[in-house]
Coordinates of C-alpha atoms and ligand atoms in Angstrom, one line a residue:
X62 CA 127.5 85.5 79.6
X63 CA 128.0 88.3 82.1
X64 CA 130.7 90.3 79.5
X65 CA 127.9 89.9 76.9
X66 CA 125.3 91.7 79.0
X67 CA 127.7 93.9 79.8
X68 CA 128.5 94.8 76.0
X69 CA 124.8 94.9 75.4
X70 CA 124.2 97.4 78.0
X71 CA 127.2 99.6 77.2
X72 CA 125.8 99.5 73.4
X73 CA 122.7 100.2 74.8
X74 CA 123.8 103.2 76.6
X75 CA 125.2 104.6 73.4
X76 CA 122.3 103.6 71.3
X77 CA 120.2 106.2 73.7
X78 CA 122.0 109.5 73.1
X79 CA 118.9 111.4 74.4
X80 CA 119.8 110.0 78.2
X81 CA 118.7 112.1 80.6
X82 CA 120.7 111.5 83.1
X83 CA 119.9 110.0 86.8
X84 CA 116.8 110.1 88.3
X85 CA 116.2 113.1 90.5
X86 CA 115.0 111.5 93.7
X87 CA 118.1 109.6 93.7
X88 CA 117.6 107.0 95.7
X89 CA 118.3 104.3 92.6
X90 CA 115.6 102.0 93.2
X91 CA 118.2 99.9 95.9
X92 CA 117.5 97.0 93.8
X93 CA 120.4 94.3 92.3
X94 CA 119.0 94.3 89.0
X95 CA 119.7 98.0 88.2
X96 CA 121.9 98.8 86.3
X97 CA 122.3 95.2 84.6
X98 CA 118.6 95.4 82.8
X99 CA 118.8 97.1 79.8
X100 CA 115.7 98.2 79.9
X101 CA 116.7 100.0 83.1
X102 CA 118.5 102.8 80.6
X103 CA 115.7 104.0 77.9
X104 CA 115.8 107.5 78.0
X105 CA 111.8 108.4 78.9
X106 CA 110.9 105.2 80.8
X107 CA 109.2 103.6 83.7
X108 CA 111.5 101.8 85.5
X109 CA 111.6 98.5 87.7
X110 CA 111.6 99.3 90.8
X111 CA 109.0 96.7 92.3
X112 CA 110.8 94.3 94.1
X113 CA 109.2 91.1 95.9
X114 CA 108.3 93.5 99.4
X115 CA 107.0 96.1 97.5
X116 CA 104.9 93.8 95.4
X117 CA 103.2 92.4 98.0
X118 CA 102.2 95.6 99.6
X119 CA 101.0 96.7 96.5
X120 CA 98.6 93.5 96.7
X121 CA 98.5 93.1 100.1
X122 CA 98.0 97.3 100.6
X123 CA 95.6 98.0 98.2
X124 CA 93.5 94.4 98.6
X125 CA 93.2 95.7 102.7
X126 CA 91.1 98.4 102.4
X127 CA 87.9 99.7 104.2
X128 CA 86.0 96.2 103.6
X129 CA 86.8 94.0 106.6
X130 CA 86.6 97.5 108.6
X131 CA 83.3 97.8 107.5
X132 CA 81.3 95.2 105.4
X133 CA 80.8 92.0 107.6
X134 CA 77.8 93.7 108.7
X135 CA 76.8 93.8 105.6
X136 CA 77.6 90.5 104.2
X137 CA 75.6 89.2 107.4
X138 CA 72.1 90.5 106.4
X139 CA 72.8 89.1 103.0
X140 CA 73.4 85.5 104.0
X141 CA 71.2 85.0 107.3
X142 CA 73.9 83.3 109.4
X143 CA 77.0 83.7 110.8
X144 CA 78.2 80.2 109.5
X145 CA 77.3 80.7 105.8
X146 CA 78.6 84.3 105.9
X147 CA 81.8 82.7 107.5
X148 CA 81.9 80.7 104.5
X149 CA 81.3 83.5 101.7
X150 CA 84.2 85.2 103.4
X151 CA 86.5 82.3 103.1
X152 CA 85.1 81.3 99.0
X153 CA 85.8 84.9 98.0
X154 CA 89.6 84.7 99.2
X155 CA 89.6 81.4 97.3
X156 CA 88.2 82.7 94.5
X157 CA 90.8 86.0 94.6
X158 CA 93.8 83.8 94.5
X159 CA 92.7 81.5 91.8
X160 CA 91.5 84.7 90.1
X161 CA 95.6 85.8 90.6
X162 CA 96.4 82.8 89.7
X163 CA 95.5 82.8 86.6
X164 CA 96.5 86.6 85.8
X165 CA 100.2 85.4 87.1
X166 CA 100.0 83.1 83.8
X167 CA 98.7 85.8 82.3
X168 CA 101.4 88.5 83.6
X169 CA 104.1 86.2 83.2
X170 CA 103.1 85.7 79.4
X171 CA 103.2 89.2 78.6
X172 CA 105.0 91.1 80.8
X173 CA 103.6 94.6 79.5
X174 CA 101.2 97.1 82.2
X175 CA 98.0 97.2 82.4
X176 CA 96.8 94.3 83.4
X177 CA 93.8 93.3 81.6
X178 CA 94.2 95.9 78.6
X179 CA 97.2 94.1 77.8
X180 CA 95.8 90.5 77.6
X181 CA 92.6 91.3 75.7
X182 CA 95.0 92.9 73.1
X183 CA 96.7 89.7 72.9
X184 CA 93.8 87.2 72.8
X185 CA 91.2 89.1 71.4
X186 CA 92.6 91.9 69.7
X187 CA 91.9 95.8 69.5
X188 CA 88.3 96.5 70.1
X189 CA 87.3 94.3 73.6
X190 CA 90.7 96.0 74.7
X191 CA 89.6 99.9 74.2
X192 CA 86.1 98.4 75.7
X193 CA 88.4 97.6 79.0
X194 CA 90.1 100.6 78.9
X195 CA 87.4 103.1 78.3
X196 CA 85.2 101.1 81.4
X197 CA 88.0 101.2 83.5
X198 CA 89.9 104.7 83.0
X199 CA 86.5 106.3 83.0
X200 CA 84.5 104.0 85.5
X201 CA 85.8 101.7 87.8
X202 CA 89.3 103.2 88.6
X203 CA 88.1 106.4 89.7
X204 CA 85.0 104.7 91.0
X205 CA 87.6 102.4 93.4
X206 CA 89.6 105.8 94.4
X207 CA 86.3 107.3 95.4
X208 CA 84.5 105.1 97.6
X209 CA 88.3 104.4 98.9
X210 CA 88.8 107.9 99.7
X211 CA 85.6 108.2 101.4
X212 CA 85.9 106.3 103.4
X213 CA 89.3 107.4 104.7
X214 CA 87.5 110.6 105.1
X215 CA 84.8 109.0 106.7
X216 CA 86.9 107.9 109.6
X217 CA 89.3 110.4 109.1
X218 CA 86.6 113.3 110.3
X219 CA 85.1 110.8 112.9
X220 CA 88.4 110.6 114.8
X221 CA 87.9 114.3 115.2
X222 CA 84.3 114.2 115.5
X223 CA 83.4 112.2 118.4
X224 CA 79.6 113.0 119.5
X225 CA 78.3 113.8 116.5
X226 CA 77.8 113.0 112.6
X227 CA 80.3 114.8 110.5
X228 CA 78.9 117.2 108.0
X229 CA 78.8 116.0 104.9
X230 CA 80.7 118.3 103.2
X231 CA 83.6 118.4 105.2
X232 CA 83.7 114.9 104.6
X233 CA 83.2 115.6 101.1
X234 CA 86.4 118.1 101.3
X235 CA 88.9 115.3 103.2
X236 CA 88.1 113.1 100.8
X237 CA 89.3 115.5 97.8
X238 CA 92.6 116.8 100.2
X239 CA 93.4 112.7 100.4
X240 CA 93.2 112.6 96.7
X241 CA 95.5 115.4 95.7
X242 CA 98.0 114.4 98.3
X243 CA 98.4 110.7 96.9
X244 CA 98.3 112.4 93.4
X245 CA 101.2 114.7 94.7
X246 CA 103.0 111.5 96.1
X247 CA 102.1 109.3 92.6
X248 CA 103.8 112.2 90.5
X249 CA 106.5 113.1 92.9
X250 CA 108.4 109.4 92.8
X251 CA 107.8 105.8 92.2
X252 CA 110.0 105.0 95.4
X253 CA 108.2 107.7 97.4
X254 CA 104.8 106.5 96.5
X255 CA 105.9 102.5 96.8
X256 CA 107.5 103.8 100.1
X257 CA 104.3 105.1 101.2
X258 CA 102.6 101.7 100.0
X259 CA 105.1 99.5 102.1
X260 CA 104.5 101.8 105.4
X261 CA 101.1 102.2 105.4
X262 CA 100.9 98.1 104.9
X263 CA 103.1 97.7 107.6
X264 CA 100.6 99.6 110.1
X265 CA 97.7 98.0 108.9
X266 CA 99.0 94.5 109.4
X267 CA 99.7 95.8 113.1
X268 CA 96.3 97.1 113.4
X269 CA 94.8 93.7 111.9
X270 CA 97.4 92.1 114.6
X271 CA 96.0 94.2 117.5
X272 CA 92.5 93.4 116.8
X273 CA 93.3 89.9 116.2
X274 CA 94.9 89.5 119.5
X275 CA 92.0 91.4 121.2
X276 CA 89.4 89.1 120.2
X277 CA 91.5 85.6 120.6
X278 CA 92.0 87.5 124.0
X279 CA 88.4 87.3 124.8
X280 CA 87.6 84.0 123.1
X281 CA 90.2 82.3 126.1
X282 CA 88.3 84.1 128.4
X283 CA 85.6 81.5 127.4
X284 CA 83.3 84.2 125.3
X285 CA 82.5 82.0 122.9
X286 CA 79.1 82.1 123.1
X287 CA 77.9 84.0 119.2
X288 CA 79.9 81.1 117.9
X289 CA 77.8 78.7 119.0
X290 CA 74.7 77.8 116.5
X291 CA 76.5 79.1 113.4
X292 CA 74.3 78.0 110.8
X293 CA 71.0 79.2 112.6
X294 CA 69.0 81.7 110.6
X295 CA 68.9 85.2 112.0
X296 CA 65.4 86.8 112.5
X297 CA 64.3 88.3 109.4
X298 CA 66.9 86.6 107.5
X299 CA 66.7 83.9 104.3
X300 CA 69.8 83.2 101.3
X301 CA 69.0 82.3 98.1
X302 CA 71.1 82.1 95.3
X303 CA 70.6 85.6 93.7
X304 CA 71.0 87.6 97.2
X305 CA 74.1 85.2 98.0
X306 CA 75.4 86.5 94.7
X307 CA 75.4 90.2 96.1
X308 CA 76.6 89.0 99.2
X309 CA 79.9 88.0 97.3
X310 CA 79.7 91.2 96.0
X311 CA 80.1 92.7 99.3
X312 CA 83.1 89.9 100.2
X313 CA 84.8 90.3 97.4
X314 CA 84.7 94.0 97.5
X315 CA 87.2 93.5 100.3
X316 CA 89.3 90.9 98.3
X317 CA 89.5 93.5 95.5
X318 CA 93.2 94.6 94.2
X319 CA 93.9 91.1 94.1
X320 CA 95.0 91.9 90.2
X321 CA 96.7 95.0 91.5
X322 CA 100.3 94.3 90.4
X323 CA 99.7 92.7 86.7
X324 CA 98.8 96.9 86.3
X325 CA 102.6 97.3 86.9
X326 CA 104.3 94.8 85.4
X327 CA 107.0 96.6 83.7
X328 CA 107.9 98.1 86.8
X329 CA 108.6 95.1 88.8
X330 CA 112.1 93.8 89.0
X331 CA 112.7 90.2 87.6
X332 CA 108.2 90.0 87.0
X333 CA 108.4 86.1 85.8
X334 CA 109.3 85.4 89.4
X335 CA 108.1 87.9 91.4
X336 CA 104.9 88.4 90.4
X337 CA 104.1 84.8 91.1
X338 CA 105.9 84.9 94.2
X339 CA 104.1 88.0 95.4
X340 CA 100.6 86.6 94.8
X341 CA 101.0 83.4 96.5
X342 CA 102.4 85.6 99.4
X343 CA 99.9 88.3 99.3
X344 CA 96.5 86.7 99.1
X345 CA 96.7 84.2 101.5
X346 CA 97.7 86.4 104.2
X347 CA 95.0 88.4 103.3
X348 CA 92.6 85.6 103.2
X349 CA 93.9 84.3 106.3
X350 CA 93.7 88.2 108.1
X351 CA 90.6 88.5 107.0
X352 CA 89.1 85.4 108.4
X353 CA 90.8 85.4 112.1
X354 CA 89.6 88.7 112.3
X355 CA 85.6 88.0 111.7
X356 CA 85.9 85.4 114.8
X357 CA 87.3 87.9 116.5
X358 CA 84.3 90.4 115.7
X359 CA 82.1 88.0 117.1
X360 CA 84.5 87.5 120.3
X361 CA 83.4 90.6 121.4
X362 CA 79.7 91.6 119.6
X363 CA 76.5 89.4 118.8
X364 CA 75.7 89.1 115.0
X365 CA 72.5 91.5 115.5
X366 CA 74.7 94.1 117.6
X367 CA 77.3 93.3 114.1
X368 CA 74.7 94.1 112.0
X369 CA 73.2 97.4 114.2
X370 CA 76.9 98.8 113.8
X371 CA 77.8 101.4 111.7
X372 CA 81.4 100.2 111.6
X373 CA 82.5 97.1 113.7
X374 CA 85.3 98.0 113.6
X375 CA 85.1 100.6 115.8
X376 CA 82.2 99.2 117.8
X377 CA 84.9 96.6 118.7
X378 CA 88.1 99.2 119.4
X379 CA 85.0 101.0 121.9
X380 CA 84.0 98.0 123.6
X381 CA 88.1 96.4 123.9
X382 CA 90.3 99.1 123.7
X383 CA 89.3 101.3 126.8
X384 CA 91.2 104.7 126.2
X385 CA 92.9 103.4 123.2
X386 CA 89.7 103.3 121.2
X387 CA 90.7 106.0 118.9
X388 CA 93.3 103.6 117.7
X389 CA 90.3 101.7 115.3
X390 CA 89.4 105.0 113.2
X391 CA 92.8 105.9 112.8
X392 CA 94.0 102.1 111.9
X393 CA 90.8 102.5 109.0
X394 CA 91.8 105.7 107.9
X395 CA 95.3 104.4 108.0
X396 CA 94.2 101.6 105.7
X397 CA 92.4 103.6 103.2
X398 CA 94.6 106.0 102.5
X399 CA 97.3 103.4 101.7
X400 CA 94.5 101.4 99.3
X401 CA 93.7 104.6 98.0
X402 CA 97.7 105.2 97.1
X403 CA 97.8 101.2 95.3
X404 CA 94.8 102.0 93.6
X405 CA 95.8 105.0 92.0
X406 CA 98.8 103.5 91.5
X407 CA 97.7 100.9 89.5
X408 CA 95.2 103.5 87.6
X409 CA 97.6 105.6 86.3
X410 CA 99.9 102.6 84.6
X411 CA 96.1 101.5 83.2
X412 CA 95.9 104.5 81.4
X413 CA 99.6 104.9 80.2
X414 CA 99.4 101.6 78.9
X415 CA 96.0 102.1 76.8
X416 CA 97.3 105.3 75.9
X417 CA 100.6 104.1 74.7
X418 CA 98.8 102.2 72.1
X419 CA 96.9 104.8 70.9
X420 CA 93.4 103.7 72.6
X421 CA 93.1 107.1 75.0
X422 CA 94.5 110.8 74.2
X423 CA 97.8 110.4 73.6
X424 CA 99.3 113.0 76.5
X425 CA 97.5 110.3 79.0
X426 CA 101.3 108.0 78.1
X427 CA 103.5 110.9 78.3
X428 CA 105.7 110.4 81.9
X429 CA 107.3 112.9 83.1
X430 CA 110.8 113.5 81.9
X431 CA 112.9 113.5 85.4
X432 CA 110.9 111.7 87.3
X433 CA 109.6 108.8 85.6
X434 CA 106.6 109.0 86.5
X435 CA 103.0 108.9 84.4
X436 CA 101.8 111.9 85.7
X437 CA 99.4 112.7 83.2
X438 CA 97.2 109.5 83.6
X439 CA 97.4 110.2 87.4
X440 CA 96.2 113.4 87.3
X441 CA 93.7 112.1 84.8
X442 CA 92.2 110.1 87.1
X443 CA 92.1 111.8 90.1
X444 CA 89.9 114.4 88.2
X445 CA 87.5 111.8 86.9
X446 CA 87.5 110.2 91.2
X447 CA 87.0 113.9 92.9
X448 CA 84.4 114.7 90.4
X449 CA 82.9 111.1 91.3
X450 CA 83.5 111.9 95.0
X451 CA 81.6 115.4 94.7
X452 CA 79.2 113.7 93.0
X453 CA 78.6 110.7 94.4
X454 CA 77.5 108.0 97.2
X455 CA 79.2 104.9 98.0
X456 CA 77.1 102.4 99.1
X457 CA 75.5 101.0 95.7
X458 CA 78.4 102.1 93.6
X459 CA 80.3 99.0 95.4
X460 CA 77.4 96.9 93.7
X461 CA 77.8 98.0 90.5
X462 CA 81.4 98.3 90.6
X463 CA 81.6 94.3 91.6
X464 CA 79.4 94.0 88.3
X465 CA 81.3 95.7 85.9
X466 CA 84.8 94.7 87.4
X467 CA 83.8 91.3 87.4
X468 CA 82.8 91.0 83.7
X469 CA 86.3 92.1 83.0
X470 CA 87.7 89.2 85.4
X471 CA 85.7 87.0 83.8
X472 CA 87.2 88.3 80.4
X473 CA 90.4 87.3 81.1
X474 CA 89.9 84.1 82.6
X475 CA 88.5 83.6 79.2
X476 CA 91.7 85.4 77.4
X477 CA 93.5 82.9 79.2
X478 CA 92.2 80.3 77.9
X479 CA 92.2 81.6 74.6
X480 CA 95.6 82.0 74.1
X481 CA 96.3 78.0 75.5
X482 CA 95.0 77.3 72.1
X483 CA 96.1 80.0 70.0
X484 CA 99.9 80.2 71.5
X485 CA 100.2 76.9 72.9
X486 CA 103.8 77.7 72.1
X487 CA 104.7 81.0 74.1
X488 CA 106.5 80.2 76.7
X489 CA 104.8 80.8 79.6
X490 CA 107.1 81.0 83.0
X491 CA 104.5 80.1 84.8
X492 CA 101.6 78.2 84.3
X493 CA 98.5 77.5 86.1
X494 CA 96.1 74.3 86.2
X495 CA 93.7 74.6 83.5
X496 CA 90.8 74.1 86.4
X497 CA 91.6 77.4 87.8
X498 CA 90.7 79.7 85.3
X499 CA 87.6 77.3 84.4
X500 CA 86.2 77.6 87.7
X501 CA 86.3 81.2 87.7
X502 CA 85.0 82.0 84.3
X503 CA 82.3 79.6 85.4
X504 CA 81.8 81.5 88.9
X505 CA 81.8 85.3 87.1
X506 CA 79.7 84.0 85.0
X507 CA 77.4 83.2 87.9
X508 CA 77.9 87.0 89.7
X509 CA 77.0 88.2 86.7
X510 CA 73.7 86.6 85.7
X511 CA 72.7 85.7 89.3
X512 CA 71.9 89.2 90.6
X513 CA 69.9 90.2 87.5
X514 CA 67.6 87.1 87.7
X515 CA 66.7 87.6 91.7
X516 CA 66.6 91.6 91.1
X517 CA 66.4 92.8 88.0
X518 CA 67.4 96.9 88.2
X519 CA 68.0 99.2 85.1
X520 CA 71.3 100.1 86.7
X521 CA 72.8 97.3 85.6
X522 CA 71.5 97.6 82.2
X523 CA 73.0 101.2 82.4
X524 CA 76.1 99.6 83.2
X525 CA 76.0 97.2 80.0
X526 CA 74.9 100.1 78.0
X527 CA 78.1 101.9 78.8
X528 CA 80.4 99.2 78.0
X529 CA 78.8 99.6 74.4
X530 CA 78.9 102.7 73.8
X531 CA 82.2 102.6 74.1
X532 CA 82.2 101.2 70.9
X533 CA 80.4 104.6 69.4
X534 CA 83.9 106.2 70.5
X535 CA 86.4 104.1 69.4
X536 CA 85.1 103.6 65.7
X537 CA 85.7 107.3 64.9
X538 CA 88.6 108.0 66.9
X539 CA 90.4 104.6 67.4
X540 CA 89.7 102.3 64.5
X541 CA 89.6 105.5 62.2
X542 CA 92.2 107.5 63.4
X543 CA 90.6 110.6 63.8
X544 CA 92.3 113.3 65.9
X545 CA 90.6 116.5 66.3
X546 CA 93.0 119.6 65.1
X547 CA 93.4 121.3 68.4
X548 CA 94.7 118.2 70.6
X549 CA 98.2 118.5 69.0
X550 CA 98.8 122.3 70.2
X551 CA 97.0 120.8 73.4
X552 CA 99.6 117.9 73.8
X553 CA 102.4 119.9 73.3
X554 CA 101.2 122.5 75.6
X555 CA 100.8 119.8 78.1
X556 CA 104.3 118.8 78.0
X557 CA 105.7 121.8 78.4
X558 CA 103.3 122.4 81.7
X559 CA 103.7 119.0 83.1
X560 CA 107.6 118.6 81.6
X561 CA 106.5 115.1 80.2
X562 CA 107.4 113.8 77.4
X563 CA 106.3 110.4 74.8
X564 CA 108.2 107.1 76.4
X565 CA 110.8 105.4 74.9
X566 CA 108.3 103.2 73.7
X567 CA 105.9 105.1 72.2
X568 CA 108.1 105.6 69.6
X569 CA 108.4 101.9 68.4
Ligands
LIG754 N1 89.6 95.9 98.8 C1 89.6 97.3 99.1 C2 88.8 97.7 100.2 O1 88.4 96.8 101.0 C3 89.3 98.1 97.8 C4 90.3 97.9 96.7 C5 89.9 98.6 95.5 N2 90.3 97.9 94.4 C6 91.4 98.2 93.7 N3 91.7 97.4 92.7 N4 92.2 99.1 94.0 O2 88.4 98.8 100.5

């Protein structure tokens, strides 16, 4: 079996006369399974470099953002009690890894980026697929980048900044330096940017670690005292099932990059088993993180002093840390920036794959010829976030970002099962309970309709009206092929700038 491979690489290596060569960063990827993968030796390609560590902290990283810095306050008001906000906390981790659990079926069946693009293709063909990929390169992608990046430069400036409130601009300004250096380190190299990725999750597990151990610290010393009465109401406070909806919003704004690696499927090495693998890793350790660390909060604060907090995160590094306290703001901005990296990340494999098929401008597939890397979606993208940045403010985008992102989750669940009828056959290398992707169409379902009954607000209308005018787009350009004269002399002109080129598999 081995001399066959062997053959079939050989043949494959002399099937691809245009090979350009080894990859400049040379640091070959360090993996077994280069080398042996055919696929490893397209000419213009993406190449699997993912292995199980860096999968994880593409989950893990990205998931492990600015949300438990910052949002139990706000999940608090939302649900009137510590106890029941305890419990939203813990149902949104649940519902992230049964959410993954489902897209590891899903990723597993077809192994292609992009996430859901890729599965709406398969179950419900061209048009709900563009309507993903024109939400998503457009909308949410950029709209994740943004809030992530200001929020680095939120605490970023505040480290700085001790006595006083930033100015907003200069926060404005960080926040557009942190994007073009990621960018730089996204088109630069996969291994520098999944380096980057495996760091920066390495210090933010030690920061979670530090503040864990800080509050278990002070729960020995007996300060167990805001744990007591749990399920109390708070002054002022009342749930009921439309506001508890938003408060998942706020949760699972935390949880969210759960779905991060199906965007990069072709990139990971052996993806039937480590995507999986890296899921069931990744989101329990996140859940599990995220949990310890909101009895620690209360270790150390009341809920109302949680909720007066600007950041409790750094109300608790002020009140436990002494003359470390600087530690919490830079642990945040630490943490941002390295979400911000998975998130773009991800985005850019979004658009190549979309592109690839013809649904965006075609330049947005093109990767760059020596470094494999797709730097035209990614600098794509961070254009559409700094313009979002410039423009706008973070804290109700995270609302309507949960909305839109969640009809898309709720999509697939239903792709899912879709496809158990229509390919009951394909062989699917892993395969998860039929319950699971039940429960959370049936849950998405309930984010979705839930806020609009208990507050109706045109902005989510706006939302739905975007989705569909997506549809105004791709008839003309996508279902009708039409291509305006100039974008061929601006395509080529763009590869000569960028030195990209079509992949490999464009040309299929
Ligand atoms: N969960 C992250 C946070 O707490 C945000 C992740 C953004 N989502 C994504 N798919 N990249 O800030």
């Amino acid at each position: 079996h081995q001399q066959e491979q062997q053959l079939h690489v050989r043949k494959q290596k002399e099937i691809k006369s245009g090979d350009l060569g080894d990859d400049e960063d040379g640091s070959g990827g360090g993996g077994g399974l280069e080398g042996t993968d055919p696929e490893e030796n397209n000419s213009v390609h993406l190449k699997r470099r993912v292995g199980l560590v860096s999968g994880v902290a593409l989950i893990v990283g990205t998931m492990i953002g600015s949300g438990i810095f910052v949002s139990p306050s706000g999940l608090l008001v939302r649900t009137g009690s510590i106890g029941i906000s305890f419990l939203v906390w813990t149902a949104c981790g649940l519902l992230s890894l049964c959410g993954a659990l489902a897209y590891a079926e899903l990723g597993t069946m077809n192994t292609s980026s992009g996430a859901e693009y890729a599965y709406f293709m398969d179950a419900f063909g061209a048009p709900p697929a563009f309507l993903f990929s024109w939400v998503s390169t457009l909308v949410l992608k950029p709209s994740q980048m943004a809030i992530i990046s200001l929020s680095f430069a939120q605490y970023a400036v505040e480290a700085f900044a001790a006595d006083c409130d930033p100015p907003e601009e200069v926060v404005k300004i960080v926040a557009l330096l942190a994007i073009i250096l990621i960018l730089l380190v996204n088109c630069y190299s996969v291994n520098l940017a999944t380096g980057v990725q495996n760091a920066f999750t390495a210090a933010k597990l030690i920061a979670i670690l530090v503040v864990i151990a800080g509050g278990s610290y002070k729960l020995i010393q007996g300060n167990t005292q805001h744990l007591k009465g749990a399920f109390d109401t708070m002054d002022g406070g009342t749930v009921n099932i439309g506001r508890l909806a938003t408060a998942f919003y706020t949760g699972l704004w935390a949880y969210d990059g759960w779905n991060n690696l199906n965007y990069v499927t072709e990139e990971i090495k052996n993806p039937s088993k480590n995507l999986p693998r890296s899921i069931m890793i990744g989101i329990p350790l996140v859940t599990l993180c995220y949990a310890l660390i909101n009895v620690s909060y209360l270790a150390v604060m009341s809920p109302s002093e949680m909720i007066e907090s600007e950041a409790v995160a750094v109300t608790f590094g002020n009140r436990i840390l002494g003359v470390m306290a600087w530690l919490m703001p830079l642990s945040v901005a630490i943490s941002t920036f390295g979400s911000a990296n998975g998130t773009l990340f991800a985005a850019g494999r979004l658009c190549f794959a979309a592109s690839r098929e013809g649904h965006l401008l075609d330049c947005l597939s093109y990767v760059h010829v020596r470094r494999f890397t797709p730097a035209p979606g990614l600098i794509f993208h961070s254009l559409v976030a700094g313009a979002m940045v410039l423009s706008g403010n973070i804290d109700s985008l995270i609302d309507f970002f949960s909305f839109t992102a969640w009809i898309f989750y709720g999509g697939a669940m239903l792709a899912l099962l879709v496809m158990r009828r229509t390919r009951p056959n394909h062989p699917r290398p892993y395969k998860c309970p039929l319950m699971i992707p039940v429960l959370v169409l049936g849950i998405s379902a309930y984010l979705i309709v839930a806020p609009i009954i208990d507050k109706p607000q045109i902005e989510y209308l706006y939302a739905a009206g975007f989705i569909l005018a997506g549809m105004l787009v791709y008839l003309p350009f996508v279902k009708y092929g039409y291509v305006p004269k100039f974008m061929e002399g601006v395509n080529a002109f763009l590869q000569m700038l960028l030195e990209v080129a079509p992949t490999a598999a464009a040309f299929d």
